[in-house]
Coordinates of C-alpha atoms and ligand atoms in Angstrom, one line a residue:
M132 CA 159.1 -102.2 78.4
T133 CA 160.2 -99.7 81.0
H134 CA 157.7 -97.3 82.4
P135 CA 158.2 -93.8 81.1
M136 CA 158.0 -92.6 84.6
T137 CA 160.8 -94.7 85.8
D138 CA 162.9 -94.5 82.6
P139 CA 161.6 -91.3 81.0
T140 CA 164.4 -90.8 78.4
Q141 CA 162.3 -91.7 75.4
M142 CA 159.3 -89.7 76.7
V143 CA 161.6 -86.7 77.3
T144 CA 162.9 -87.0 73.8
A145 CA 159.4 -87.2 72.4
L146 CA 158.3 -84.2 74.4
V147 CA 161.3 -82.1 73.4
Q148 CA 160.3 -82.9 69.7
L149 CA 156.8 -81.9 70.5
R150 CA 157.9 -78.6 72.0
R151 CA 160.1 -77.9 69.0
S152 CA 157.2 -78.5 66.6
L153 CA 154.9 -76.4 68.6
Q154 CA 157.4 -73.6 68.5
D155 CA 157.6 -73.9 64.7
A156 CA 153.9 -73.6 64.4
S157 CA 153.6 -69.8 64.8
L158 CA 150.1 -69.5 63.3
P159 CA 150.7 -65.9 62.2
L160 CA 147.8 -65.5 59.7
E161 CA 144.6 -63.9 61.1
L162 CA 142.3 -66.9 60.9
P163 CA 139.5 -67.6 63.3
S164 CA 141.3 -70.8 64.5
A165 CA 144.6 -69.0 65.0
V166 CA 143.5 -66.7 67.8
A167 CA 142.5 -69.6 70.1
E168 CA 145.3 -72.0 69.1
R169 CA 148.1 -69.4 69.3
A170 CA 147.2 -69.0 73.0
S171 CA 147.0 -72.7 73.4
R172 CA 150.3 -73.3 71.7
G173 CA 151.9 -70.7 74.0
E174 CA 150.5 -72.4 77.1
M175 CA 151.7 -75.8 75.9
V176 CA 155.2 -74.6 75.2
D177 CA 155.3 -73.0 78.6
Q178 CA 154.0 -76.0 80.4
L179 CA 156.5 -78.3 78.6
E180 CA 159.4 -76.1 79.6
D181 CA 158.2 -75.0 83.0
Y182 CA 157.0 -78.3 84.2
V183 CA 156.6 -81.4 82.1
I184 CA 160.1 -81.8 80.7
P185 CA 162.0 -80.8 83.9
R186 CA 159.6 -82.8 86.0
L187 CA 160.1 -86.0 84.0
M188 CA 163.9 -85.5 84.2
T189 CA 163.9 -85.2 88.0
L190 CA 161.1 -87.4 89.2
D191 CA 162.5 -87.5 92.8
A192 CA 162.3 -83.7 93.2
P193 CA 160.1 -82.4 96.0
L194 CA 156.4 -82.1 95.3
L195 CA 155.4 -78.6 94.4
A196 CA 152.1 -77.4 95.8
V197 CA 150.9 -74.2 94.1
V198 CA 148.4 -72.1 96.1
G199 CA 146.0 -70.5 93.7
G200 CA 142.7 -68.6 93.9
S201 CA 141.0 -65.3 93.8
T202 CA 142.5 -62.2 95.3
G203 CA 141.9 -61.7 99.0
A204 CA 140.9 -65.3 99.4
G205 CA 143.7 -65.6 102.0
K206 CA 146.3 -67.4 99.9
S207 CA 149.3 -65.6 101.3
T208 CA 147.9 -65.7 104.8
L209 CA 147.5 -69.5 104.4
V210 CA 151.1 -69.9 103.2
N211 CA 152.4 -67.9 106.1
S212 CA 150.3 -69.9 108.5
L213 CA 151.5 -73.2 107.0
A214 CA 155.1 -72.0 107.3
G215 CA 154.6 -70.8 110.8
R216 CA 156.1 -67.4 110.1
R217 CA 155.7 -64.5 107.6
V218 CA 157.3 -65.7 104.4
T219 CA 155.1 -63.8 102.0
E220 CA 153.3 -60.5 102.1
H221 CA 149.6 -60.6 102.8
G222 CA 147.7 -57.4 102.5
V223 CA 144.5 -55.3 102.3
L224 CA 145.3 -53.9 98.9
R225 CA 143.9 -56.0 96.1
P226 CA 145.7 -57.7 94.5
T227 CA 148.6 -58.0 97.0
T228 CA 150.8 -60.8 95.6
R229 CA 152.4 -60.0 92.3
S230 CA 155.5 -62.1 92.4
P231 CA 155.5 -65.8 93.3
V232 CA 157.1 -67.0 96.5
L233 CA 158.3 -70.5 96.8
V234 CA 158.7 -71.8 100.3
H235 CA 160.8 -75.0 100.8
H236 CA 162.8 -77.0 103.3
P237 CA 166.5 -75.9 103.5
D238 CA 167.5 -79.4 102.4
D239 CA 165.5 -79.1 99.2
A240 CA 167.1 -75.8 98.0
G241 CA 169.1 -77.6 95.3
W242 CA 165.9 -78.7 93.5
F243 CA 164.6 -75.2 92.7
G244 CA 167.6 -73.7 90.9
Q245 CA 167.3 -71.7 87.7
D246 CA 167.8 -74.6 85.4
R247 CA 164.8 -76.5 86.5
L248 CA 161.1 -75.8 86.5
L249 CA 159.8 -72.3 85.6
H250 CA 163.3 -71.5 84.3
E251 CA 162.2 -68.1 82.9
L252 CA 161.6 -66.7 86.3
E253 CA 164.7 -65.3 87.8
R254 CA 165.5 -66.6 91.3
V255 CA 165.7 -64.0 94.0
D256 CA 166.2 -64.2 97.8
R257 CA 164.1 -61.2 98.9
A258 CA 160.6 -59.9 98.5
T259 CA 159.9 -58.2 95.1
T260 CA 156.9 -57.3 93.0
D261 CA 158.7 -58.3 89.8
P262 CA 156.4 -60.9 88.1
A263 CA 159.5 -62.2 86.2
A264 CA 161.1 -63.2 89.5
L265 CA 160.7 -66.2 91.8
Q266 CA 161.5 -65.6 95.4
L267 CA 162.9 -68.7 97.2
V268 CA 162.4 -68.9 100.9
A269 CA 164.0 -71.8 102.9
V270 CA 162.1 -72.6 106.1
A271 CA 162.7 -75.6 108.3
S272 CA 159.0 -75.7 109.4
V273 CA 158.0 -76.8 105.9
P274 CA 158.5 -80.5 105.5
A275 CA 161.3 -81.8 103.2
G276 CA 159.9 -83.2 100.0
L277 CA 157.1 -80.7 99.7
A278 CA 157.4 -77.1 98.7
I279 CA 154.6 -74.5 98.7
L280 CA 154.3 -71.7 96.2
D281 CA 152.2 -68.6 96.8
A282 CA 150.8 -67.4 93.5
P283 CA 149.1 -64.2 92.3
D284 CA 145.3 -64.2 91.9
I285 CA 143.9 -66.2 89.0
D286 CA 141.0 -63.8 88.3
S287 CA 143.0 -60.6 88.7
V288 CA 142.2 -57.2 87.4
E289 CA 145.8 -57.3 86.4
E290 CA 146.4 -59.3 83.2
Q291 CA 149.9 -60.0 84.2
N292 CA 148.8 -61.6 87.4
R293 CA 146.3 -63.8 85.6
T294 CA 148.8 -65.0 83.1
L295 CA 151.4 -65.7 85.7
A296 CA 149.0 -67.5 87.9
A297 CA 147.9 -69.7 85.1
Q298 CA 151.5 -70.4 84.2
L299 CA 152.3 -71.3 87.8
L300 CA 149.3 -73.6 88.1
A301 CA 150.4 -75.4 85.0
A302 CA 153.7 -76.0 86.7
A303 CA 152.1 -77.5 89.9
D304 CA 152.3 -81.1 91.0
L305 CA 149.4 -80.3 93.3
W306 CA 147.0 -77.4 93.0
L307 CA 145.9 -76.0 96.4
F308 CA 142.8 -74.1 95.5
V309 CA 141.9 -71.4 98.0
T310 CA 138.5 -70.0 97.9
S311 CA 136.4 -68.2 100.5
A312 CA 132.9 -68.8 101.8
A313 CA 131.9 -65.5 100.2
R314 CA 133.2 -66.3 96.7
Y315 CA 133.4 -70.0 96.2
A316 CA 130.7 -69.9 93.5
D317 CA 132.6 -67.4 91.3
Q318 CA 133.1 -68.4 87.7
V319 CA 136.8 -68.0 87.0
P320 CA 138.0 -70.3 89.8
W321 CA 135.6 -72.9 88.4
D322 CA 136.9 -72.6 84.9
F323 CA 140.4 -73.3 86.3
L324 CA 139.1 -76.3 88.3
R325 CA 137.3 -77.6 85.3
Q326 CA 140.6 -77.5 83.3
A327 CA 142.3 -79.2 86.2
A328 CA 139.8 -82.0 86.2
E329 CA 140.1 -82.4 82.5
R330 CA 143.8 -82.9 82.7
S331 CA 143.4 -84.9 85.9
A332 CA 145.8 -82.6 87.8
S333 CA 145.9 -83.4 91.5
V334 CA 143.8 -80.8 93.3
A335 CA 143.0 -80.1 96.9
V336 CA 140.5 -77.3 97.8
V337 CA 140.7 -75.0 100.8
L338 CA 137.5 -73.3 101.8
D339 CA 139.0 -70.3 103.6
R340 CA 137.6 -67.6 105.8
T341 CA 134.5 -69.5 106.6
P342 CA 132.3 -68.3 109.5
P343 CA 132.0 -71.2 112.0
D344 CA 128.2 -71.4 111.7
A345 CA 128.4 -71.6 107.9
V346 CA 131.0 -74.4 107.7
D347 CA 128.5 -77.2 107.3
T348 CA 126.2 -75.6 104.7
V349 CA 129.0 -74.2 102.6
S350 CA 131.3 -77.2 102.6
T351 CA 128.4 -79.5 101.7
H352 CA 127.5 -77.3 98.8
L353 CA 131.1 -77.0 97.7
A354 CA 131.7 -80.7 97.9
R355 CA 128.7 -81.2 95.7
M356 CA 129.9 -78.7 93.2
L357 CA 133.3 -80.5 93.1
A358 CA 131.8 -83.9 92.6
S359 CA 129.6 -82.7 89.8
R360 CA 132.6 -81.3 88.0
G361 CA 134.8 -84.4 88.1
L362 CA 136.7 -83.5 91.3
K363 CA 135.1 -85.8 93.8
D364 CA 138.4 -87.3 94.8
S365 CA 139.9 -83.9 95.6
P366 CA 140.3 -83.4 99.4
L367 CA 138.4 -80.5 100.7
F368 CA 139.7 -78.5 103.7
T369 CA 137.9 -75.9 105.7
V370 CA 139.6 -73.0 107.4
T371 CA 137.4 -71.1 109.7
E372 CA 137.5 -67.3 109.8
G373 CA 139.9 -66.4 112.6
T374 CA 141.9 -63.5 113.8
V375 CA 145.0 -62.8 111.9
T376 CA 148.0 -62.0 114.1
D377 CA 150.2 -58.9 113.4
E378 CA 152.6 -61.3 111.8
G379 CA 149.9 -62.3 109.4
L380 CA 149.3 -65.7 110.8
L381 CA 146.1 -67.6 111.5
P382 CA 145.8 -69.5 114.7
A383 CA 147.7 -72.8 114.4
A384 CA 144.5 -74.8 115.0
S385 CA 142.8 -73.2 112.0
V386 CA 145.3 -74.7 109.6
A387 CA 146.1 -77.9 111.6
E388 CA 144.0 -80.2 109.3
I389 CA 145.5 -79.1 106.0
K390 CA 149.0 -78.9 107.5
G391 CA 148.6 -82.4 108.8
W392 CA 147.6 -83.6 105.4
L393 CA 150.5 -81.9 103.6
D394 CA 153.0 -83.2 106.3
S395 CA 151.8 -86.8 105.8
L396 CA 152.0 -86.4 102.0
A397 CA 155.6 -85.2 102.3
A398 CA 156.5 -88.1 104.5
D399 CA 154.9 -90.8 102.3
A400 CA 157.1 -91.2 99.1
D401 CA 154.5 -93.5 97.4
A402 CA 151.6 -91.1 98.0
R403 CA 153.7 -88.2 96.8
E404 CA 154.7 -90.1 93.6
M405 CA 151.0 -90.9 93.0
V406 CA 150.1 -87.2 93.2
V407 CA 153.0 -86.2 90.9
R408 CA 152.3 -89.0 88.4
Q409 CA 148.6 -88.2 88.2
T410 CA 149.3 -84.6 87.3
L411 CA 152.2 -85.4 85.0
E412 CA 150.4 -88.1 83.1
G413 CA 147.3 -85.9 82.8
A414 CA 149.4 -83.0 81.5
V415 CA 151.2 -85.2 78.9
R416 CA 147.9 -86.8 77.7
T417 CA 146.3 -83.3 77.5
L418 CA 149.3 -81.9 75.6
A419 CA 149.1 -84.7 73.0
R420 CA 145.4 -84.1 72.5
R421 CA 145.6 -80.4 72.3
T422 CA 148.4 -80.7 69.7
H423 CA 146.0 -82.1 67.2
R424 CA 144.0 -78.9 67.3
V425 CA 147.1 -76.8 66.8
A426 CA 148.0 -79.1 63.9
D427 CA 144.6 -78.4 62.3
A428 CA 145.1 -74.7 62.8
A429 CA 148.6 -75.0 61.2
D430 CA 147.0 -76.8 58.2
E431 CA 144.6 -73.9 57.8
Q432 CA 147.5 -71.5 57.9
A433 CA 149.2 -73.3 55.1
A434 CA 146.1 -73.4 53.0
A435 CA 145.4 -69.7 53.5
W436 CA 149.0 -69.0 52.8
H437 CA 148.6 -70.8 49.5
R438 CA 145.5 -68.9 48.5
L439 CA 147.2 -65.6 49.2
R440 CA 150.2 -66.7 47.2
E441 CA 148.0 -67.9 44.3
G442 CA 146.2 -64.5 44.2
V443 CA 149.5 -62.7 43.9
D444 CA 151.0 -65.1 41.3
A445 CA 147.8 -65.0 39.2
A446 CA 148.0 -61.2 39.0
Y447 CA 151.7 -61.0 38.3
D448 CA 151.9 -64.0 36.0
E449 CA 149.2 -62.5 33.9
A450 CA 150.9 -59.1 33.8
I451 CA 154.1 -60.8 32.6
E452 CA 152.2 -62.7 30.0
R453 CA 150.4 -59.6 28.8
V454 CA 153.5 -57.5 28.6
D455 CA 155.2 -60.3 26.6
G456 CA 152.1 -60.5 24.3
A457 CA 151.7 -56.8 23.8
S458 CA 155.4 -56.3 23.0
A459 CA 155.2 -59.0 20.3
D460 CA 151.8 -58.7 18.6
G461 CA 152.2 -55.4 17.0
T462 CA 150.5 -53.4 19.8
L463 CA 153.5 -51.3 20.2
L464 CA 153.7 -50.5 16.5
R465 CA 151.3 -47.7 16.7
G466 CA 151.2 -44.0 17.4
E467 CA 154.6 -42.4 18.1
V468 CA 156.6 -45.5 17.4
L469 CA 155.0 -46.0 14.0
A470 CA 155.2 -42.3 13.1
R471 CA 158.8 -42.0 14.1
W472 CA 159.7 -45.2 12.3
Q473 CA 158.0 -44.1 9.1
E474 CA 159.9 -40.8 9.3
F475 CA 163.1 -42.8 9.6
V476 CA 162.4 -45.2 6.7
G477 CA 160.1 -43.0 4.7
T478 CA 158.2 -46.0 3.4
G479 CA 154.8 -44.5 2.6
E480 CA 155.0 -45.3 -1.1
L481 CA 156.7 -48.6 -0.5
L482 CA 154.1 -49.9 1.9
R483 CA 151.3 -49.5 -0.5
T484 CA 153.0 -51.8 -2.9
L485 CA 154.2 -54.4 -0.4
E486 CA 151.2 -56.8 -0.8
H487 CA 151.8 -57.4 -4.5
R488 CA 155.5 -57.6 -4.9
M489 CA 156.8 -59.9 -2.2
G490 CA 159.4 -61.4 -4.4
R491 CA 161.3 -58.3 -5.2
L492 CA 160.7 -56.8 -1.8
R493 CA 164.2 -56.9 -0.4
D494 CA 165.7 -55.0 -3.3
R495 CA 162.9 -52.4 -3.3
V496 CA 163.2 -51.9 0.5
V497 CA 166.9 -51.5 0.4
S498 CA 166.8 -49.0 -2.4
A499 CA 163.8 -47.2 -0.9
V500 CA 165.1 -46.7 2.6
R501 CA 167.5 -43.9 3.0
G502 CA 169.3 -44.2 6.2
R503 CA 168.5 -41.2 8.4
P504 CA 170.6 -42.0 11.5
Q505 CA 169.5 -38.8 13.3
Q506 CA 165.9 -40.0 13.1
A507 CA 166.8 -43.4 14.4
E508 CA 167.3 -41.7 17.8
Q509 CA 163.7 -40.4 17.7
V510 CA 162.4 -44.0 17.1
T511 CA 164.5 -45.1 20.1
V512 CA 162.8 -42.5 22.3
A513 CA 159.4 -43.4 21.1
V514 CA 160.1 -47.1 21.7
E515 CA 161.3 -46.3 25.2
S516 CA 158.2 -44.4 26.1
G517 CA 155.9 -47.0 24.5
L518 CA 157.5 -49.8 26.5
E519 CA 157.5 -47.9 29.7
T520 CA 153.9 -47.1 29.4
L521 CA 153.1 -50.7 28.7
L522 CA 155.1 -51.9 31.7
L523 CA 153.6 -49.3 34.1
E524 CA 150.1 -50.0 33.0
H525 CA 150.5 -53.7 33.7
A526 CA 152.4 -53.2 37.0
E527 CA 149.4 -51.1 38.1
T528 CA 146.9 -53.6 37.0
A529 CA 148.7 -56.5 38.7
A530 CA 149.1 -54.5 42.0
E531 CA 145.4 -53.8 41.9
R532 CA 144.4 -57.4 41.2
A533 CA 146.8 -58.8 43.8
E534 CA 145.4 -56.3 46.4
A535 CA 141.9 -57.2 45.6
S536 CA 142.6 -60.9 46.0
W537 CA 144.0 -60.2 49.5
Q538 CA 141.2 -57.9 50.4
G539 CA 138.9 -60.9 49.8
L540 CA 140.5 -62.9 52.7
A541 CA 140.7 -61.9 56.3
P542 CA 144.4 -62.7 56.8
G543 CA 145.1 -60.9 53.5
Q544 CA 143.4 -57.8 54.9
A545 CA 145.5 -57.9 58.0
L546 CA 148.7 -58.2 56.0
L547 CA 147.7 -55.3 53.8
A548 CA 147.0 -53.2 56.9
E549 CA 150.4 -54.0 58.3
A550 CA 152.3 -53.5 55.1
G551 CA 153.2 -49.9 55.7
E552 CA 152.8 -49.0 52.0
D553 CA 150.0 -49.0 49.5
L554 CA 150.4 -52.4 47.7
G555 CA 147.4 -51.7 45.5
R556 CA 149.6 -49.4 43.4
A557 CA 152.9 -50.1 41.5
S558 CA 155.9 -49.2 43.7
R559 CA 156.9 -45.6 43.7
D560 CA 160.2 -46.2 41.9
F561 CA 158.7 -48.5 39.3
R562 CA 158.7 -45.9 36.5
R563 CA 162.3 -45.2 37.2
R564 CA 163.3 -48.9 37.2
A565 CA 161.2 -49.5 34.0
E566 CA 163.0 -46.6 32.3
S567 CA 166.4 -47.9 33.0
A568 CA 165.4 -51.5 32.2
V569 CA 164.2 -50.4 28.8
R570 CA 167.3 -48.3 28.2
D571 CA 169.5 -51.2 29.1
W572 CA 167.6 -53.4 26.7
Q573 CA 168.1 -50.9 23.9
Q574 CA 171.8 -50.7 24.7
D575 CA 172.0 -54.5 24.5
V576 CA 170.2 -54.5 21.2
L577 CA 172.7 -52.0 19.8
G578 CA 175.5 -54.2 21.3
M579 CA 174.1 -57.2 19.5
V580 CA 173.9 -55.3 16.2
R581 CA 177.5 -54.1 16.7
S582 CA 178.9 -57.6 17.3
E583 CA 176.7 -59.2 14.6
G584 CA 177.9 -56.6 12.1
A585 CA 181.5 -56.8 13.2
D586 CA 182.7 -57.9 9.8
K587 CA 180.1 -55.8 7.9
R588 CA 180.7 -52.5 9.5
G589 CA 182.6 -51.2 6.6
T590 CA 179.9 -52.1 4.1
A591 CA 177.9 -49.4 2.4
R592 CA 174.6 -50.8 3.8
F593 CA 175.8 -51.0 7.3
L594 CA 177.1 -47.5 7.1
A595 CA 173.9 -46.2 5.5
Y596 CA 171.7 -47.2 8.4
G597 CA 174.2 -47.1 11.2
V598 CA 174.2 -49.1 14.4
N599 CA 171.3 -47.0 15.7
G600 CA 169.2 -47.5 12.6
L601 CA 169.7 -51.2 12.5
G602 CA 169.1 -51.4 16.2
V603 CA 165.7 -49.8 15.9
A604 CA 164.9 -52.1 13.0
V605 CA 165.6 -55.0 15.4
M606 CA 163.2 -53.5 17.9
I607 CA 160.5 -53.1 15.4
V608 CA 160.9 -56.7 14.3
V609 CA 160.7 -57.8 17.9
F610 CA 157.5 -55.9 18.4
A611 CA 155.8 -57.7 15.5
H612 CA 156.8 -61.3 16.3
T613 CA 154.2 -63.5 17.7
G614 CA 155.4 -67.0 18.4
G615 CA 158.4 -66.4 16.1
V616 CA 156.2 -65.5 13.1
L617 CA 156.4 -62.1 11.7
V618 CA 153.0 -60.4 11.8
G619 CA 152.2 -60.4 8.1
A620 CA 151.5 -57.6 5.7
E621 CA 147.8 -58.6 6.0
A622 CA 147.9 -57.3 9.6
G623 CA 147.9 -53.9 8.1
V624 CA 150.2 -51.0 8.5
A625 CA 151.9 -52.4 11.6
G626 CA 152.8 -55.7 9.8
G627 CA 154.0 -53.9 6.8
T628 CA 156.2 -51.7 9.0
A629 CA 157.8 -54.8 10.5
I630 CA 158.4 -56.3 7.1
V631 CA 160.3 -53.3 6.0
A632 CA 162.4 -53.6 9.1
Q633 CA 163.0 -57.3 8.6
K634 CA 164.0 -56.9 4.9
L635 CA 166.3 -54.1 5.7
L636 CA 168.0 -56.2 8.3
E637 CA 168.2 -59.3 6.0
A638 CA 169.9 -57.1 3.4
V639 CA 172.6 -56.3 5.9
F640 CA 173.0 -59.5 8.0
G641 CA 171.4 -62.3 6.0
D642 CA 168.1 -64.2 6.9
Q643 CA 169.4 -66.6 9.5
A644 CA 171.3 -63.9 11.4
V645 CA 168.2 -61.7 11.6
R646 CA 166.1 -64.5 13.0
T647 CA 168.7 -65.1 15.7
L648 CA 169.1 -61.4 16.5
A649 CA 165.4 -60.9 16.8
Q650 CA 165.0 -63.9 19.0
R651 CA 167.8 -62.9 21.4
A652 CA 166.5 -59.4 21.6
R653 CA 163.0 -60.7 22.3
R654 CA 164.2 -63.0 25.1
D655 CA 166.3 -60.3 26.6
L656 CA 163.2 -58.0 26.7
E657 CA 161.1 -60.7 28.2
G658 CA 163.7 -61.4 30.8
R659 CA 163.9 -57.8 31.8
S660 CA 160.1 -57.3 32.0
R661 CA 159.8 -60.4 34.1
L662 CA 162.5 -59.2 36.4
L663 CA 160.8 -55.8 36.8
L664 CA 157.4 -57.3 37.6
D665 CA 158.9 -60.0 39.9
V666 CA 160.4 -57.2 42.0
E667 CA 156.8 -55.8 42.2
R668 CA 155.5 -59.3 43.0
R669 CA 158.1 -59.6 45.8
R670 CA 156.5 -56.8 47.8
Y671 CA 153.7 -59.3 48.4
T672 CA 155.6 -62.5 48.5
D673 CA 158.2 -61.1 50.9
L674 CA 155.3 -60.4 53.3
L675 CA 154.2 -64.0 53.0
D676 CA 157.7 -65.4 53.3
S677 CA 158.5 -63.4 56.4
L678 CA 155.7 -65.3 58.1
E679 CA 157.8 -68.4 57.9
I680 CA 154.9 -70.7 57.6
D681 CA 156.2 -74.2 57.3
P682 CA 153.7 -76.4 55.4
A683 CA 155.1 -79.6 57.0
V684 CA 154.7 -78.4 60.6
A685 CA 151.2 -79.8 61.0
D686 CA 152.4 -83.3 60.1
R687 CA 155.3 -83.0 62.4
L688 CA 153.0 -81.9 65.2
R689 CA 150.7 -84.9 64.6
E690 CA 153.7 -87.2 64.4
A691 CA 155.1 -85.8 67.7
A692 CA 151.8 -86.2 69.4
R693 CA 151.4 -89.8 68.1
R694 CA 154.9 -90.6 69.4
V695 CA 154.0 -89.3 72.9
D696 CA 150.7 -91.3 72.8
D697 CA 152.5 -94.4 71.7
L698 CA 154.9 -94.1 74.7
R699 CA 152.0 -93.5 77.0
F700 CA 150.1 -96.6 75.8
A701 CA 153.2 -98.7 75.9
A702 CA 153.6 -97.7 79.5
A703 CA 150.0 -98.4 80.1
G704 CA 150.5 -101.9 78.6
T705 CA 152.9 -102.7 81.4
G706 CA 150.1 -102.4 83.9
D707 CA 151.8 -99.4 85.6
A708 CA 149.3 -96.9 84.3
D709 CA 145.7 -96.7 83.4
P710 CA 145.2 -96.8 79.6
A711 CA 142.2 -94.6 79.9
N712 CA 144.5 -92.0 81.4
Ligands
LIG1045 N1 139.9 -62.0 109.6 C1 140.6 -62.8 108.7 N2 141.3 -62.1 107.8 C2 141.9 -62.9 106.9 C3 141.9 -64.3 106.8 N3 142.6 -64.7 105.8 C4 143.1 -63.6 105.2 N4 142.7 -62.5 105.8 C5 143.0 -61.1 105.5 O1 142.5 -60.9 104.2 C6 143.3 -60.1 103.5 C7 143.8 -60.8 102.2 O2 144.6 -61.9 102.6 P1 145.8 -62.3 101.7 O3 146.4 -63.5 102.3 O4 146.7 -61.2 101.3 O5 145.0 -62.8 100.4 P2 145.6 -63.3 99.0 O6 144.7 -64.4 98.6 O7 147.0 -63.7 99.2 O8 145.4 -62.1 98.0 P3 146.2 -61.7 96.8 O9 147.6 -61.8 97.1 O10 145.8 -60.3 96.4 O11 145.8 -62.7 95.7 C8 144.5 -59.7 104.4 O12 144.3 -58.5 105.0 C9 144.4 -60.8 105.4 O13 144.9 -60.4 106.7 C10 141.1 -64.9 107.8 O14 141.0 -66.1 107.9 N5 140.5 -64.1 108.7
LIG1046 MG1 148.6 -63.1 98.2

C-alpha cells in the first residue's frame, strides 16, 4: 500500500469528506455540549482548509514556520532579525502586529498564492493592519524551502488577534514559540504548547529577551517545564537581551544560533519532511479523534430536536383530536346552536314523543317541521360562532402546551426567546382564518346539498326547507355523529335534535344519501380544522426545520473519521509511520 504522505489522494478524499460532514454538523441547539463542540468544529474546518488539505496536496511546498507568542515577547523583532532587514513592524504599542506577515525566499513565491494554505486571507504586498490580509514579503536572506510567518499575539486583549493567532498556528508546519524571560511561565502560552504537544506538532521554543546573567537559570527551568509537558524533543533557543537597532534588528550574534538551525533545516530535505510529516500526521490523528466528540454532540442535537418536535406534535395532535371529537359528540349542539335550530324546526312537542314512536318518526318529523328558511340563516350564524370558539379555544390550549414543553428544555427556551413573537398564544390572525375556514365549510355543505338534490330541487319537500335549511340539517347531523353513529335520543335533547335533522334529510334525499352527505361534510370539516391547526403548529416546526439538523450527520462524521483512521493505520502498516501516532 502506498503511503498517504507520498500518494495522498485517498487521504485527501477522506479529509474532504470529513470537512463536509463537519460543515453539515452545525450544532445550533443550545445544549451544554454544543458550546464547546461548535468552537471545536470551526477550528477543525479551518485547519482542514487552511492547512491539512492543501499541505497534503503539495507536500514539497516550503516548510512554514509560524512565530507565535505573547505580545511584546519580541516576535516581530526576531523575524526582522532573522530576515536581516525590517520586513514587519515591531513596536512599543501593545499589541503591535495585527495582520500576519509571511516572509519567504523569492524563488518560493509560487507556493504561497491565494489558492493554497490560509486561502481566506487576502494576499497583499504592503504592510496593513487588516486581520483578513496576509502580507507576502520576498527576501533573499531567508533560505529557499523555509518561510517564516510573523503572527499576532496569542493571549491578546484583542479577541481578533487571539483567534487569528490560533488559526495561524494551526496552519504551521513548525511552531516557533517566542517567550521572554519575564513571562515564560504565563498560562496561555502553555495552554497552546500543551495542545501542540497533544497533536505532536513540531515545536521550537525561543526564550527571548533574556538578561545574560539569567540565561542558565531560566533556560534550565524552561527546559524542565517543556520536558514535563511532553515537549522534551523540542529545541530550545535563547536570545539574550540586546540593543535593538533603529531598523528594529537585534545584533546578528544574538540570533545566530536559531538562524543557523533554520538554515540547516531548510537545506536538509529529509529533516524538513520529518518536521512537516510529524505536524501533519499529528493534525490528522487529532482531527479524527476530535470528530467523535462533535459526532456525540450532533447526536445530542438530534435527540433534543426530537424532544422539541414531540412536544409540539403532542400539543397540536391533541388539539386536532379534541376539535374533531367536540364537533362530533354533540358538544356543539347546545346553547345558541340548539336554540336557533329549535326555532327553525319548532320541534318542542315532537321531541317529547321521539323516544316512544321511532317507527313512525320520519312521517311525524316531516309533517311537524315547517320550513322556515329565514331562520336557517340564524342557525348558520350560531354554528359559525360555535365552531370558531371551539377552534380558537383549542388553538390557544395547544400553543400554551407547546410553549410549556419548550420552556422545559434549555434549547427550547433559547428558540422561544429568538422567535420574535409570543408562541404561547394562538397567532394573531387565527380568529380570522378560523372564521373563513368555517364559512368555506358551510358553503361547501350547501354546495353538497345543492348537487345531491339536483334532481329533487323541484320537489315540495326540497322547496319547503330550502338549500339553507337542508344545509344546516347536515351540519347538525355532523355535530352528533361519533364514529359514524348518530348520538341517540337517549343522549338527551342534543341527540333528539340530531335525529330530527337526520329524519328530515332522509325524507328528502333517502337514507344512503344522507349517510354519504354527512360523512363527506364531516371529513371536510376535519380537514379544515387540521389545516388551521397545522398552520399554527408550523410556527414551531418552521423554527425547528430552519435549524437544518441532519439526524444522519453524526454517523457520517464517525464514518469519515473511521476512514481517515483506516488510511492512517494502513500507512502505519507499511512501516513508514508509527502506528501509535
Ligand atoms: N531591548 C530589547 N528590546 C527588544 C528586544 N526584542 C524586542 N524588543 C522591543 O520590544 C518591543 C516589542 O517587540 P516586538 O517585536 O514588536 O514584539 P511582538 O512580540 O512582535 O509584539 P506583538 O506584535 O504586539 O505581539 C519593541 O519595542 C522591540 O523593539 C530585545 O531583545 N531587546
Ligand atoms: Mg509583532
